[in-house]
Coordinates of C-alpha atoms in Angstrom, one line a residue:
M1 CA -8.0 -9.9 -14.2
S2 CA -4.4 -9.8 -12.9
L3 CA -3.6 -13.2 -14.7
E4 CA -4.4 -11.4 -18.3
K5 CA -2.1 -8.4 -16.9
V6 CA 0.6 -11.0 -16.2
R7 CA 0.4 -12.5 -19.4
A8 CA 0.4 -9.3 -21.6
Y9 CA 3.8 -8.4 -19.1
F10 CA 4.9 -11.6 -20.1
A11 CA 4.3 -11.4 -23.8
A12 CA 5.8 -7.8 -23.9
N13 CA 8.9 -9.1 -22.4
G14 CA 9.1 -12.1 -24.9
V15 CA 8.2 -14.6 -22.3
D16 CA 5.7 -18.0 -23.8
T17 CA 2.3 -17.3 -21.8
G18 CA 1.8 -20.9 -22.6
R19 CA 4.2 -21.7 -19.9
I20 CA 1.9 -20.2 -17.0
I21 CA 0.4 -23.0 -15.4
E22 CA -3.1 -23.0 -14.1
F23 CA -3.9 -25.1 -12.0
P24 CA -7.7 -26.9 -11.5
V25 CA -7.4 -25.9 -8.0
S26 CA -5.9 -22.8 -5.5
S27 CA -2.7 -21.8 -5.0
A28 CA -3.5 -19.1 -3.0
T29 CA -1.3 -20.6 0.0
V30 CA 2.2 -21.7 -0.4
E31 CA 0.9 -24.7 1.1
L32 CA -2.0 -25.1 -1.9
A33 CA 0.9 -23.7 -4.5
A34 CA 3.1 -26.7 -3.5
G35 CA 0.5 -29.1 -3.6
A36 CA -0.7 -27.9 -7.0
A37 CA 2.8 -27.9 -8.0
G38 CA 3.8 -31.0 -6.8
V39 CA 6.9 -29.3 -5.0
I40 CA 8.3 -28.9 -1.9
P41 CA 6.9 -25.4 0.1
A42 CA 10.0 -23.6 -0.3
R43 CA 10.1 -23.9 -3.6
I44 CA 7.1 -21.3 -4.1
A45 CA 8.5 -17.9 -4.3
K46 CA 5.5 -16.0 -1.9
T47 CA 5.5 -12.6 -2.8
L48 CA 4.9 -10.3 0.5
S49 CA 4.1 -6.7 0.1
F50 CA 5.1 -3.9 2.5
M51 CA 4.6 -0.1 2.6
T52 CA 7.7 1.8 3.6
P53 CA 8.3 5.8 3.9
D54 CA 9.5 5.4 0.1
G55 CA 6.5 3.9 -1.4
P56 CA 5.2 0.1 -1.7
V57 CA 7.7 -2.6 -2.1
L58 CA 7.4 -6.3 -2.7
I59 CA 10.3 -8.9 -1.5
V60 CA 9.7 -12.3 -3.1
A61 CA 11.1 -15.0 -1.0
A62 CA 11.1 -19.0 -0.5
G63 CA 8.0 -20.6 0.7
D64 CA 9.7 -21.9 4.1
A65 CA 11.7 -18.2 5.2
R66 CA 10.2 -15.9 7.1
V67 CA 10.8 -11.7 7.2
D68 CA 13.0 -11.2 9.7
N69 CA 12.0 -7.9 11.4
S70 CA 15.9 -6.6 12.6
A71 CA 16.9 -7.7 9.3
Y72 CA 13.9 -5.7 7.4
K73 CA 14.5 -2.9 9.8
A74 CA 18.3 -2.7 9.0
F75 CA 17.7 -2.5 5.3
F76 CA 14.3 -0.2 4.9
H77 CA 15.2 1.4 7.2
C78 CA 11.7 1.6 8.8
K79 CA 9.5 -1.3 10.4
A80 CA 8.0 -3.8 8.6
K81 CA 4.4 -3.0 7.7
M82 CA 3.0 -5.3 5.5
L83 CA 0.0 -4.0 3.2
G84 CA -3.7 -5.1 4.0
R85 CA -5.7 -7.4 1.9
D86 CA -8.0 -4.6 1.0
E87 CA -4.9 -2.4 0.1
A88 CA -3.1 -4.9 -1.9
E89 CA -4.8 -5.0 -5.2
S90 CA -5.1 -1.2 -5.2
I91 CA -1.6 0.0 -4.5
I92 CA 0.2 -3.4 -6.1
G93 CA -2.0 -4.5 -9.4
H94 CA -2.6 -8.0 -8.0
A95 CA -5.2 -9.5 -5.3
P96 CA -3.9 -11.3 -2.3
G97 CA -3.6 -15.2 -3.5
G98 CA -2.3 -13.8 -7.0
V99 CA 0.5 -11.1 -6.1
C100 CA 3.4 -11.4 -8.0
P101 CA 6.7 -9.4 -9.0
F102 CA 5.1 -9.0 -12.9
G103 CA 2.4 -6.6 -14.6
I104 CA 2.7 -4.5 -11.0
N105 CA 1.8 -1.0 -10.6
P106 CA 4.0 1.8 -11.1
G107 CA 6.2 3.1 -8.4
V108 CA 6.5 -0.6 -6.6
R109 CA 9.9 -1.5 -6.8
V110 CA 11.0 -5.4 -6.4
Y111 CA 13.4 -7.4 -3.9
L112 CA 14.3 -11.2 -3.9
D113 CA 15.6 -12.5 -1.1
V114 CA 18.7 -14.9 -1.1
S115 CA 16.4 -17.8 0.3
L116 CA 15.6 -18.4 -3.1
Q117 CA 19.0 -18.9 -4.3
R118 CA 19.4 -22.5 -3.1
F119 CA 16.9 -23.7 -5.9
P120 CA 17.4 -24.3 -9.6
T121 CA 13.8 -23.3 -10.5
V122 CA 10.9 -21.5 -8.2
F123 CA 7.3 -21.0 -8.8
P124 CA 6.2 -17.4 -8.4
A125 CA 2.3 -16.7 -8.8
C126 CA 1.3 -15.5 -12.0
G127 CA -1.8 -13.0 -11.0
S128 CA -4.3 -15.2 -9.8
S129 CA -5.2 -17.7 -7.0
N130 CA -4.8 -20.6 -9.1
S131 CA -1.6 -19.8 -11.3
A132 CA 2.0 -19.8 -11.5
I133 CA 5.4 -20.1 -13.5
E134 CA 8.5 -21.8 -12.9
L135 CA 11.3 -19.7 -13.4
D136 CA 15.0 -20.1 -12.5
C137 CA 16.5 -17.3 -10.3
T138 CA 18.2 -15.1 -13.1
T139 CA 15.1 -15.4 -14.7
L140 CA 12.9 -14.5 -12.0
F141 CA 15.4 -11.4 -11.2
T142 CA 15.2 -10.1 -15.0
L143 CA 11.4 -10.4 -15.3
S144 CA 10.7 -8.7 -11.8
R145 CA 12.9 -5.8 -12.8
A146 CA 14.2 -6.8 -9.3
E147 CA 16.6 -4.1 -7.4
Q148 CA 18.7 -6.3 -5.8
W149 CA 18.9 -9.4 -4.0
I150 CA 18.7 -9.1 -0.4
D151 CA 19.1 -10.9 3.2
V152 CA 16.1 -10.4 4.9
C153 CA 14.4 -13.3 5.8
K154 CA 15.3 -16.2 8.6
D155 CA 14.2 -19.6 9.4
W156 CA 15.0 -21.5 5.9
R157 CA 18.8 -21.7 6.8
G158 CA 19.7 -25.5 6.9
A159 CA 16.5 -26.2 5.5
P160 CA 15.9 -28.9 2.6
E161 CA 17.0 -28.0 -1.0
A162 CA 15.1 -30.5 -2.9

């Protein structure tokens, strides 16, 4: 399963796998994850998967942010095309509800959206629909092997930073 893939990835990268939180309820959506973690939805680091002419990309963004199509197109030089539910697992390495930037398939590029930077810690999934880990943004950047911080999301500026 994908959770085991993430555990192995964390172990190989010096992360205590005991930090992974396994919820007794689903955390497959931002709202469910926020409820399970006891935080505002914005602190959930949702991972969105897209296909570009140069291959698949993941964008990790705050739970209250939405992709701004014009900003996406300006950065990636193509229209935003999200992967379908049936494509995510084979292309990314994790099924919808557990998609995360850890333990992904080779060739998948990762970007972090600046919407995350307003929080001291955020909660990305860990490969299953009931898992997460609390990380600061520097650690998230390093562990996800992100290419860079980008600004391709909207609707989060001026939102609460609790």
